[in-house]
PDB file of C-alpha atoms and ligand atoms in Angstrom:
ATOM      1  CA  UNK A   1     -13.158  60.351   7.959  1.00  0.00           C
ATOM      2  CA  UNK A   2     -13.495  62.338   9.935  1.00  0.00           C
ATOM      3  CA  UNK A   3     -16.618  61.074  11.404  1.00  0.00           C
ATOM      4  CA  UNK A   4     -15.144  57.965  11.110  1.00  0.00           C
ATOM      5  CA  UNK A   5     -12.566  58.549  13.187  1.00  0.00           C
ATOM      6  CA  UNK A   6     -15.244  59.388  15.696  1.00  0.00           C
ATOM      7  CA  UNK A   7     -16.998  56.309  14.955  1.00  0.00           C
ATOM      8  CA  UNK A   8     -13.113  54.840  16.248  1.00  0.00           C
ATOM      9  CA  UNK A   9     -13.098  56.733  18.519  1.00  0.00           C
ATOM     10  CA  UNK A  10     -16.320  56.190  20.956  1.00  0.00           C
ATOM     11  CA  UNK A  11     -15.771  52.591  21.753  1.00  0.00           C
ATOM     12  CA  UNK A  12     -12.487  53.854  23.290  1.00  0.00           C
ATOM     13  CA  UNK A  13     -13.650  56.507  25.301  1.00  0.00           C
ATOM     14  CA  UNK A  14     -16.536  54.795  26.846  1.00  0.00           C
ATOM     15  CA  UNK A  15     -13.932  51.461  28.019  1.00  0.00           C
ATOM     16  CA  UNK A  16     -11.686  54.234  29.785  1.00  0.00           C
ATOM     17  CA  UNK A  17     -14.950  55.992  31.072  1.00  0.00           C
ATOM     18  CA  UNK A  18     -16.484  52.711  32.369  1.00  0.00           C
ATOM     19  CA  UNK A  19     -12.762  51.298  33.444  1.00  0.00           C
ATOM     20  CA  UNK A  20     -11.825  54.335  35.820  1.00  0.00           C
ATOM     21  CA  UNK A  21     -15.265  55.418  37.260  1.00  0.00           C
ATOM     22  CA  UNK A  22     -16.545  52.272  37.718  1.00  0.00           C
ATOM     23  CA  UNK A  23     -14.626  49.190  39.221  1.00  0.00           C
ATOM     24  CA  UNK A  24     -12.712  50.050  42.277  1.00  0.00           C
ATOM     25  CA  UNK A  25      -9.161  48.261  41.925  1.00  0.00           C
ATOM     26  CA  UNK A  26      -6.015  47.692  44.312  1.00  0.00           C
ATOM     27  CA  UNK A  27      -2.579  47.267  43.227  1.00  0.00           C
ATOM     28  CA  UNK A  28      -0.516  45.027  44.623  1.00  0.00           C
ATOM     29  CA  UNK A  29       2.079  45.355  43.107  1.00  0.00           C
ATOM     30  CA  UNK A  30       3.681  49.444  43.297  1.00  0.00           C
ATOM     31  CA  UNK A  31       6.827  50.939  42.924  1.00  0.00           C
ATOM     32  CA  UNK A  32       7.432  54.262  44.592  1.00  0.00           C
ATOM     33  CA  UNK A  33      10.726  54.805  42.714  1.00  0.00           C
ATOM     34  CA  UNK A  34      12.096  57.682  42.843  1.00  0.00           C
ATOM     35  CA  UNK A  35      14.254  60.049  40.124  1.00  0.00           C
ATOM     36  CA  UNK A  36      17.796  57.944  38.899  1.00  0.00           C
ATOM     37  CA  UNK A  37      16.507  54.763  40.130  1.00  0.00           C
ATOM     38  CA  UNK A  38      16.553  53.108  35.936  1.00  0.00           C
ATOM     39  CA  UNK A  39      19.780  55.490  35.830  1.00  0.00           C
ATOM     40  CA  UNK A  40      19.841  59.449  34.742  1.00  0.00           C
ATOM     41  CA  UNK A  41      17.913  58.842  31.026  1.00  0.00           C
ATOM     42  CA  UNK A  42      15.447  55.802  32.253  1.00  0.00           C
ATOM     43  CA  UNK A  43      14.676  53.998  28.737  1.00  0.00           C
ATOM     44  CA  UNK A  44      11.933  54.724  27.562  1.00  0.00           C
ATOM     45  CA  UNK A  45       8.954  51.751  28.305  1.00  0.00           C
ATOM     46  CA  UNK A  46       9.453  47.637  26.486  1.00  0.00           C
ATOM     47  CA  UNK A  47       6.142  47.156  24.576  1.00  0.00           C
ATOM     48  CA  UNK A  48       5.514  51.302  24.747  1.00  0.00           C
ATOM     49  CA  UNK A  49       7.566  53.272  23.231  1.00  0.00           C
ATOM     50  CA  UNK A  50       7.476  55.446  25.784  1.00  0.00           C
ATOM     51  CA  UNK A  51       9.595  57.640  27.092  1.00  0.00           C
ATOM     52  CA  UNK A  52       8.828  58.491  31.313  1.00  0.00           C
ATOM     53  CA  UNK A  53       7.857  61.774  31.643  1.00  0.00           C
ATOM     54  CA  UNK A  54       8.777  62.600  34.846  1.00  0.00           C
ATOM     55  CA  UNK A  55      11.780  63.512  35.888  1.00  0.00           C
ATOM     56  CA  UNK A  56      12.073  64.580  39.156  1.00  0.00           C
ATOM     57  CA  UNK A  57      10.891  63.158  42.719  1.00  0.00           C
ATOM     58  CA  UNK A  58       7.534  65.088  43.026  1.00  0.00           C
ATOM     59  CA  UNK A  59       7.480  64.480  39.011  1.00  0.00           C
ATOM     60  CA  UNK A  60       7.325  61.540  40.352  1.00  0.00           C
ATOM     61  CA  UNK A  61       4.856  61.163  42.192  1.00  0.00           C
ATOM     62  CA  UNK A  62       2.338  63.326  41.331  1.00  0.00           C
ATOM     63  CA  UNK A  63       2.309  61.965  38.197  1.00  0.00           C
ATOM     64  CA  UNK A  64       1.527  58.262  39.692  1.00  0.00           C
ATOM     65  CA  UNK A  65      -1.256  59.760  41.710  1.00  0.00           C
ATOM     66  CA  UNK A  66      -2.737  61.148  39.202  1.00  0.00           C
ATOM     67  CA  UNK A  67      -3.028  58.004  37.411  1.00  0.00           C
ATOM     68  CA  UNK A  68      -4.517  56.062  40.114  1.00  0.00           C
ATOM     69  CA  UNK A  69      -6.859  58.916  40.349  1.00  0.00           C
ATOM     70  CA  UNK A  70      -7.987  58.275  36.780  1.00  0.00           C
ATOM     71  CA  UNK A  71      -7.888  54.837  36.966  1.00  0.00           C
ATOM     72  CA  UNK A  72     -10.060  54.427  40.592  1.00  0.00           C
ATOM     73  CA  UNK A  73      -7.122  52.321  42.001  1.00  0.00           C
ATOM     74  CA  UNK A  74      -8.599  53.502  45.753  1.00  0.00           C
ATOM     75  CA  UNK A  75      -5.242  51.136  47.626  1.00  0.00           C
ATOM     76  CA  UNK A  76      -1.993  51.132  46.883  1.00  0.00           C
ATOM     77  CA  UNK A  77       1.209  48.830  48.248  1.00  0.00           C
ATOM     78  CA  UNK A  78       3.545  50.588  47.877  1.00  0.00           C
ATOM     79  CA  UNK A  79       7.217  48.608  47.198  1.00  0.00           C
ATOM     80  CA  UNK A  80       9.988  50.797  47.932  1.00  0.00           C
ATOM     81  CA  UNK A  81      11.879  52.239  50.548  1.00  0.00           C
ATOM     82  CA  UNK A  82      10.596  52.896  54.146  1.00  0.00           C
ATOM     83  CA  UNK A  83      11.984  57.197  53.275  1.00  0.00           C
ATOM     84  CA  UNK A  84      10.559  57.053  50.084  1.00  0.00           C
ATOM     85  CA  UNK A  85       7.116  54.872  50.493  1.00  0.00           C
ATOM     86  CA  UNK A  86       6.830  58.504  53.795  1.00  0.00           C
ATOM     87  CA  UNK A  87       5.981  60.054  50.587  1.00  0.00           C
ATOM     88  CA  UNK A  88       3.541  58.999  48.944  1.00  0.00           C
ATOM     89  CA  UNK A  89       1.441  58.137  52.234  1.00  0.00           C
ATOM     90  CA  UNK A  90       2.121  61.422  52.875  1.00  0.00           C
ATOM     91  CA  UNK A  91       0.780  63.274  49.681  1.00  0.00           C
ATOM     92  CA  UNK A  92      -2.289  60.633  50.351  1.00  0.00           C
ATOM     93  CA  UNK A  93      -2.821  58.672  52.952  1.00  0.00           C
ATOM     94  CA  UNK A  94      -6.454  56.545  53.525  1.00  0.00           C
ATOM     95  CA  UNK A  95      -4.848  55.444  48.802  1.00  0.00           C
ATOM     96  CA  UNK A  96      -1.712  54.177  50.083  1.00  0.00           C
ATOM     97  CA  UNK A  97       0.256  51.274  51.974  1.00  0.00           C
ATOM     98  CA  UNK A  98       3.383  50.423  53.336  1.00  0.00           C
ATOM     99  CA  UNK A  99       5.135  47.274  52.477  1.00  0.00           C
ATOM    100  CA  UNK A 100       8.868  46.905  53.016  1.00  0.00           C
ATOM    101  CA  UNK A 101      10.559  45.911  49.706  1.00  0.00           C
ATOM    102  CA  UNK A 102      14.458  44.305  49.815  1.00  0.00           C
ATOM    103  CA  UNK A 103      17.218  45.101  48.285  1.00  0.00           C
ATOM    104  CA  UNK A 104      15.974  48.568  47.043  1.00  0.00           C
ATOM    105  CA  UNK A 105      17.394  50.544  44.532  1.00  0.00           C
ATOM    106  CA  UNK A 106      19.534  52.737  47.369  1.00  0.00           C
ATOM    107  CA  UNK A 107      20.873  49.712  47.638  1.00  0.00           C
ATOM    108  CA  UNK A 108      18.974  49.836  52.482  1.00  0.00           C
ATOM    109  CA  UNK A 109      20.238  47.283  54.527  1.00  0.00           C
ATOM    110  CA  UNK A 110      17.170  45.063  56.486  1.00  0.00           C
ATOM    111  CA  UNK A 111      16.419  47.045  59.095  1.00  0.00           C
ATOM    112  CA  UNK A 112      17.451  43.931  62.221  1.00  0.00           C
ATOM    113  CA  UNK A 113      14.752  42.480  63.433  1.00  0.00           C
ATOM    114  CA  UNK A 114      14.457  44.453  66.621  1.00  0.00           C
ATOM    115  CA  UNK A 115      13.504  47.746  64.591  1.00  0.00           C
ATOM    116  CA  UNK A 116      12.150  45.450  62.397  1.00  0.00           C
ATOM    117  CA  UNK A 117       8.830  43.817  64.906  1.00  0.00           C
ATOM    118  CA  UNK A 118       8.685  47.593  65.853  1.00  0.00           C
ATOM    119  CA  UNK A 119       8.332  48.820  62.248  1.00  0.00           C
ATOM    120  CA  UNK A 120       5.305  45.686  61.734  1.00  0.00           C
ATOM    121  CA  UNK A 121       3.955  46.130  66.158  1.00  0.00           C
ATOM    122  CA  UNK A 122       3.632  50.356  64.954  1.00  0.00           C
ATOM    123  CA  UNK A 123       2.023  49.571  61.585  1.00  0.00           C
ATOM    124  CA  UNK A 124       4.486  51.729  60.338  1.00  0.00           C
ATOM    125  CA  UNK A 125       4.773  48.139  57.202  1.00  0.00           C
ATOM    126  CA  UNK A 126       1.535  46.079  56.178  1.00  0.00           C
ATOM    127  CA  UNK A 127       3.495  43.918  54.242  1.00  0.00           C
ATOM    128  CA  UNK A 128       7.786  42.922  53.897  1.00  0.00           C
ATOM    129  CA  UNK A 129       8.010  42.470  50.255  1.00  0.00           C
ATOM    130  CA  UNK A 130       9.235  43.495  46.455  1.00  0.00           C
ATOM    131  CA  UNK A 131      11.449  40.336  48.245  1.00  0.00           C
ATOM    132  CA  UNK A 132      13.924  40.846  45.380  1.00  0.00           C
ATOM    133  CA  UNK A 133      16.491  37.919  47.056  1.00  0.00           C
ATOM    134  CA  UNK A 134      16.155  36.510  42.995  1.00  0.00           C
ATOM    135  CA  UNK A 135      17.995  39.195  42.052  1.00  0.00           C
ATOM    136  CA  UNK A 136      20.701  38.435  44.060  1.00  0.00           C
ATOM    137  CA  UNK A 137      20.790  34.296  43.578  1.00  0.00           C
ATOM    138  CA  UNK A 138      19.404  33.697  47.560  1.00  0.00           C
ATOM    139  CA  UNK A 139      16.540  31.850  48.531  1.00  0.00           C
ATOM    140  CA  UNK A 140      13.124  33.051  51.400  1.00  0.00           C
ATOM    141  CA  UNK A 141      14.580  30.309  53.107  1.00  0.00           C
ATOM    142  CA  UNK A 142      17.966  31.263  53.444  1.00  0.00           C
ATOM    143  CA  UNK A 143      18.652  31.583  57.569  1.00  0.00           C
ATOM    144  CA  UNK A 144      19.463  34.545  57.771  1.00  0.00           C
ATOM    145  CA  UNK A 145      15.556  35.517  56.658  1.00  0.00           C
ATOM    146  CA  UNK A 146      14.786  32.814  59.099  1.00  0.00           C
ATOM    147  CA  UNK A 147      14.074  36.120  62.445  1.00  0.00           C
ATOM    148  CA  UNK A 148      11.951  38.381  59.622  1.00  0.00           C
ATOM    149  CA  UNK A 149       9.914  35.389  58.570  1.00  0.00           C
ATOM    150  CA  UNK A 150       8.336  34.642  61.932  1.00  0.00           C
ATOM    151  CA  UNK A 151       7.377  38.304  62.959  1.00  0.00           C
ATOM    152  CA  UNK A 152       5.585  38.793  60.167  1.00  0.00           C
ATOM    153  CA  UNK A 153       3.723  34.974  60.622  1.00  0.00           C
ATOM    154  CA  UNK A 154       3.134  36.523  64.952  1.00  0.00           C
ATOM    155  CA  UNK A 155       1.662  39.106  63.254  1.00  0.00           C
ATOM    156  CA  UNK A 156       0.125  38.554  60.327  1.00  0.00           C
ATOM    157  CA  UNK A 157       2.241  41.057  57.539  1.00  0.00           C
ATOM    158  CA  UNK A 158       2.067  39.106  53.876  1.00  0.00           C
ATOM    159  CA  UNK A 159       5.769  38.588  53.001  1.00  0.00           C
ATOM    160  CA  UNK A 160       5.389  39.612  49.337  1.00  0.00           C
ATOM    161  CA  UNK A 161       8.509  38.030  47.122  1.00  0.00           C
ATOM    162  CA  UNK A 162       9.725  37.920  43.222  1.00  0.00           C
ATOM    163  CA  UNK A 163       9.078  34.939  41.754  1.00  0.00           C
ATOM    164  CA  UNK A 164       9.896  33.442  37.854  1.00  0.00           C
ATOM    165  CA  UNK A 165      11.813  35.460  36.317  1.00  0.00           C
ATOM    166  CA  UNK A 166      12.833  39.298  35.010  1.00  0.00           C
ATOM    167  CA  UNK A 167      14.316  40.625  31.511  1.00  0.00           C
ATOM    168  CA  UNK A 168      16.274  40.008  28.825  1.00  0.00           C
ATOM    169  CA  UNK A 169      19.987  40.137  29.735  1.00  0.00           C
ATOM    170  CA  UNK A 170      19.646  40.566  33.393  1.00  0.00           C
ATOM    171  CA  UNK A 171      21.904  38.362  34.466  1.00  0.00           C
ATOM    172  CA  UNK A 172      24.988  39.825  31.881  1.00  0.00           C
ATOM    173  CA  UNK A 173      23.499  43.781  33.316  1.00  0.00           C
ATOM    174  CA  UNK A 174      22.239  44.722  36.358  1.00  0.00           C
ATOM    175  CA  UNK A 175      22.807  41.085  39.112  1.00  0.00           C
ATOM    176  CA  UNK A 176      24.935  39.262  38.311  1.00  0.00           C
ATOM    177  CA  UNK A 177      24.017  37.270  40.158  1.00  0.00           C
ATOM    178  CA  UNK A 178      20.466  36.557  38.865  1.00  0.00           C
ATOM    179  CA  UNK A 179      19.535  32.834  38.859  1.00  0.00           C
ATOM    180  CA  UNK A 180      15.922  31.986  37.243  1.00  0.00           C
ATOM    181  CA  UNK A 181      15.892  28.173  39.133  1.00  0.00           C
ATOM    182  CA  UNK A 182      15.746  30.585  42.184  1.00  0.00           C
ATOM    183  CA  UNK A 183      11.990  31.833  40.764  1.00  0.00           C
ATOM    184  CA  UNK A 184      10.879  29.093  41.364  1.00  0.00           C
ATOM    185  CA  UNK A 185       7.761  28.984  43.345  1.00  0.00           C
ATOM    186  CA  UNK A 186       8.362  25.474  44.939  1.00  0.00           C
ATOM    187  CA  UNK A 187      11.474  27.210  47.012  1.00  0.00           C
ATOM    188  CA  UNK A 188       9.351  27.877  49.080  1.00  0.00           C
ATOM    189  CA  UNK A 189       7.334  25.112  50.248  1.00  0.00           C
ATOM    190  CA  UNK A 190       9.753  24.579  53.039  1.00  0.00           C
ATOM    191  CA  UNK A 191       9.222  28.433  54.072  1.00  0.00           C
ATOM    192  CA  UNK A 192       5.576  27.209  54.424  1.00  0.00           C
ATOM    193  CA  UNK A 193       6.141  24.142  56.169  1.00  0.00           C
ATOM    194  CA  UNK A 194       7.812  26.565  58.475  1.00  0.00           C
ATOM    195  CA  UNK A 195       4.995  28.980  59.131  1.00  0.00           C
ATOM    196  CA  UNK A 196       2.004  27.646  58.703  1.00  0.00           C
ATOM    197  CA  UNK A 197       0.457  30.665  59.122  1.00  0.00           C
ATOM    198  CA  UNK A 198       2.237  32.550  56.886  1.00  0.00           C
ATOM    199  CA  UNK A 199       0.575  34.243  53.918  1.00  0.00           C
ATOM    200  CA  UNK A 200       2.886  34.855  51.324  1.00  0.00           C
ATOM    201  CA  UNK A 201       2.309  36.614  47.553  1.00  0.00           C
ATOM    202  CA  UNK A 202       3.603  35.331  44.649  1.00  0.00           C
ATOM    203  CA  UNK A 203       4.988  38.031  42.794  1.00  0.00           C
ATOM    204  CA  UNK A 204       4.181  37.504  39.140  1.00  0.00           C
ATOM    205  CA  UNK A 205       2.120  34.702  40.307  1.00  0.00           C
ATOM    206  CA  UNK A 206       5.380  32.196  38.790  1.00  0.00           C
ATOM    207  CA  UNK A 207       5.435  32.888  35.476  1.00  0.00           C
ATOM    208  CA  UNK A 208       6.439  31.107  33.669  1.00  0.00           C
ATOM    209  CA  UNK A 209       6.169  27.721  36.469  1.00  0.00           C
ATOM    210  CA  UNK A 210       2.479  27.364  36.389  1.00  0.00           C
ATOM    211  CA  UNK A 211       2.995  23.317  37.324  1.00  0.00           C
ATOM    212  CA  UNK A 212       4.811  24.763  40.147  1.00  0.00           C
ATOM    213  CA  UNK A 213       2.625  27.761  40.492  1.00  0.00           C
ATOM    214  CA  UNK A 214      -0.074  25.308  41.181  1.00  0.00           C
ATOM    215  CA  UNK A 215       1.081  22.847  43.402  1.00  0.00           C
ATOM    216  CA  UNK A 216       1.914  26.010  45.527  1.00  0.00           C
ATOM    217  CA  UNK A 217      -1.885  27.465  45.551  1.00  0.00           C
ATOM    218  CA  UNK A 218      -3.677  23.459  46.211  1.00  0.00           C
ATOM    219  CA  UNK A 219      -2.014  22.242  48.535  1.00  0.00           C
ATOM    220  CA  UNK A 220      -1.355  25.918  51.074  1.00  0.00           C
ATOM    221  CA  UNK A 221      -4.583  28.089  50.694  1.00  0.00           C
ATOM    222  CA  UNK A 222      -2.329  31.112  52.239  1.00  0.00           C
ATOM    223  CA  UNK A 223      -0.484  30.841  48.764  1.00  0.00           C
ATOM    224  CA  UNK A 224      -2.189  34.362  46.836  1.00  0.00           C
ATOM    225  CA  UNK A 225      -0.687  35.766  43.229  1.00  0.00           C
ATOM    226  CA  UNK A 226      -0.414  38.676  41.688  1.00  0.00           C
ATOM    227  CA  UNK A 227      -0.489  38.751  38.080  1.00  0.00           C
ATOM    228  CA  UNK A 228       1.875  42.116  38.317  1.00  0.00           C
ATOM    229  CA  UNK A 229       4.138  42.778  35.179  1.00  0.00           C
ATOM    230  CA  UNK A 230       2.684  39.657  33.287  1.00  0.00           C
ATOM    231  CA  UNK A 231      -0.527  41.712  32.242  1.00  0.00           C
ATOM    232  CA  UNK A 232       1.253  43.671  30.202  1.00  0.00           C
ATOM    233  CA  UNK A 233       4.951  42.644  29.807  1.00  0.00           C
ATOM    234  CA  UNK A 234       4.231  39.944  28.155  1.00  0.00           C
ATOM    235  CA  UNK A 235       2.516  39.113  24.834  1.00  0.00           C
ATOM    236  CA  UNK A 236      -1.443  39.715  25.147  1.00  0.00           C
ATOM    237  CA  UNK A 237      -2.410  35.165  24.568  1.00  0.00           C
ATOM    238  CA  UNK A 238       0.657  34.310  26.900  1.00  0.00           C
ATOM    239  CA  UNK A 239      -0.191  36.498  29.925  1.00  0.00           C
ATOM    240  CA  UNK A 240      -4.243  34.957  29.081  1.00  0.00           C
ATOM    241  CA  UNK A 241      -3.158  31.879  29.032  1.00  0.00           C
ATOM    242  CA  UNK A 242      -1.587  31.160  31.665  1.00  0.00           C
ATOM    243  CA  UNK A 243      -4.145  33.548  34.090  1.00  0.00           C
ATOM    244  CA  UNK A 244      -6.678  31.829  31.824  1.00  0.00           C
ATOM    245  CA  UNK A 245      -5.280  28.086  33.148  1.00  0.00           C
ATOM    246  CA  UNK A 246      -5.648  29.673  37.285  1.00  0.00           C
ATOM    247  CA  UNK A 247      -8.914  30.191  36.659  1.00  0.00           C
ATOM    248  CA  UNK A 248      -9.778  26.632  35.511  1.00  0.00           C
ATOM    249  CA  UNK A 249      -7.326  24.688  38.361  1.00  0.00           C
ATOM    250  CA  UNK A 250      -9.930  26.866  41.220  1.00  0.00           C
ATOM    251  CA  UNK A 251      -7.913  29.725  42.210  1.00  0.00           C
ATOM    252  CA  UNK A 252      -9.741  32.940  40.833  1.00  0.00           C
ATOM    253  CA  UNK A 253     -10.371  34.181  44.961  1.00  0.00           C
ATOM    254  CA  UNK A 254      -6.860  34.594  45.766  1.00  0.00           C
ATOM    255  CA  UNK A 255      -4.939  36.191  41.768  1.00  0.00           C
ATOM    256  CA  UNK A 256      -4.481  39.155  42.511  1.00  0.00           C
ATOM    257  CA  UNK A 257      -4.487  42.590  40.708  1.00  0.00           C
ATOM    258  CA  UNK A 258      -1.067  44.460  40.341  1.00  0.00           C
ATOM    259  CA  UNK A 259       0.523  47.235  38.150  1.00  0.00           C
ATOM    260  CA  UNK A 260       4.532  46.638  39.020  1.00  0.00           C
ATOM    261  CA  UNK A 261       4.095  50.614  38.452  1.00  0.00           C
ATOM    262  CA  UNK A 262       7.813  51.837  38.232  1.00  0.00           C
ATOM    263  CA  UNK A 263       8.565  54.175  36.306  1.00  0.00           C
ATOM    264  CA  UNK A 264       6.121  55.195  33.163  1.00  0.00           C
ATOM    265  CA  UNK A 265       2.994  56.769  32.931  1.00  0.00           C
ATOM    266  CA  UNK A 266       1.683  54.055  31.159  1.00  0.00           C
ATOM    267  CA  UNK A 267       1.653  51.194  32.328  1.00  0.00           C
ATOM    268  CA  UNK A 268      -1.088  51.061  35.324  1.00  0.00           C
ATOM    269  CA  UNK A 269      -3.559  51.827  32.079  1.00  0.00           C
ATOM    270  CA  UNK A 270      -1.951  48.935  29.472  1.00  0.00           C
ATOM    271  CA  UNK A 271      -2.663  46.313  32.673  1.00  0.00           C
ATOM    272  CA  UNK A 272      -6.054  46.739  33.131  1.00  0.00           C
ATOM    273  CA  UNK A 273      -7.227  47.042  30.087  1.00  0.00           C
ATOM    274  CA  UNK A 274      -5.071  43.806  29.692  1.00  0.00           C
ATOM    275  CA  UNK A 275      -7.496  42.332  32.250  1.00  0.00           C
ATOM    276  CA  UNK A 276     -11.090  44.254  31.064  1.00  0.00           C
ATOM    277  CA  UNK A 277     -10.621  42.289  27.789  1.00  0.00           C
ATOM    278  CA  UNK A 278     -10.048  39.231  28.729  1.00  0.00           C
ATOM    279  CA  UNK A 279     -13.024  36.923  26.954  1.00  0.00           C
ATOM    280  CA  UNK A 280     -12.520  33.972  29.349  1.00  0.00           C
ATOM    281  CA  UNK A 281     -12.861  36.723  32.877  1.00  0.00           C
ATOM    282  CA  UNK A 282     -16.557  37.438  33.974  1.00  0.00           C
ATOM    283  CA  UNK A 283     -18.023  40.717  35.543  1.00  0.00           C
ATOM    284  CA  UNK A 284     -17.700  38.436  39.420  1.00  0.00           C
ATOM    285  CA  UNK A 285     -14.020  36.831  37.666  1.00  0.00           C
ATOM    286  CA  UNK A 286     -12.669  40.879  37.610  1.00  0.00           C
ATOM    287  CA  UNK A 287     -13.757  42.407  40.982  1.00  0.00           C
ATOM    288  CA  UNK A 288     -12.776  39.735  42.745  1.00  0.00           C
ATOM    289  CA  UNK A 289      -8.453  40.161  40.751  1.00  0.00           C
ATOM    290  CA  UNK A 290      -9.420  44.110  40.918  1.00  0.00           C
ATOM    291  CA  UNK A 291     -10.455  44.336  44.123  1.00  0.00           C
ATOM    292  CA  UNK A 292     -12.163  41.285  46.538  1.00  0.00           C
ATOM    293  CA  UNK A 293      -8.979  39.868  46.579  1.00  0.00           C
ATOM    294  CA  UNK A 294      -6.353  41.734  47.863  1.00  0.00           C
ATOM    295  CA  UNK A 295      -9.179  43.167  50.565  1.00  0.00           C
ATOM    296  CA  UNK A 296      -9.262  40.304  51.900  1.00  0.00           C
ATOM    297  CA  UNK A 297      -5.479  39.069  51.511  1.00  0.00           C
ATOM    298  CA  UNK A 298      -4.334  43.279  52.696  1.00  0.00           C
ATOM    299  CA  UNK A 299      -7.755  42.930  55.495  1.00  0.00           C
ATOM    300  CA  UNK A 300      -8.467  46.659  53.444  1.00  0.00           C
ATOM    301  CA  UNK A 301     -12.067  47.183  54.605  1.00  0.00           C
TER     302      UNK A 301
HETATM  303 ZN1  LIG B 401       9.703  41.776  41.043  1.00  0.00          ZN
END
């Protein structure tokens, strides 16, 4: 019995050490969450059923940092408020990169365009997102975002936008204005026409709008995707089928790993494991998805 358990554990231990020590990872979709962002008693992880252990801001920061170190996630693009991003950065300045999330969990207004330009000029933010405009039923093409996009284009700041769908019952719970229609990647075409040098990150790789995503990526080489959330929240075969379609279509140089880390300790390990185990990816492709593509997109040396 004991031997059987040991034989079962050896491959797991080997796998753990292989993924935690060898491959360098950039997480391009990481949230700097605070206690209370998901209610007083946060829900359990929808996949594993495990409740988050961390229940105050310090614990959340420390448990995330421990996870990133363990899995060799050497950089994380922090989507959150400037204040919370600063907390993470002060703890490990070389690991965390600030990106301005909007709307955020504290309902902060967008800085005015002068303040936003200053943030870009002074390298206080290196990306603009996650833009969860779909949760408000809004489009990036709305004219109120136009000056922000012009600034991002000028300073080479990537814009990271939530695309695709959201969890069950979203319009009945948190977000009555949420619309599936607003998450279609093709709706970004007018923005790309106006801003030919603007780098855009399609968060959640436009899932499940595969045809839209492929069309946009063929025509606009400055469009990259992140695989976040899809890589652990949807059935594995569904994730593989979508990712494989993008690889087959020739986009292996523009697909980036992201966890969409929120409050659970088991999302990052699960998403890394799913990519590592993808039977259709070779080692070079995994290196691109986990690190190389993001290092180019975000100019990380
Ligand atoms: Zn998102």
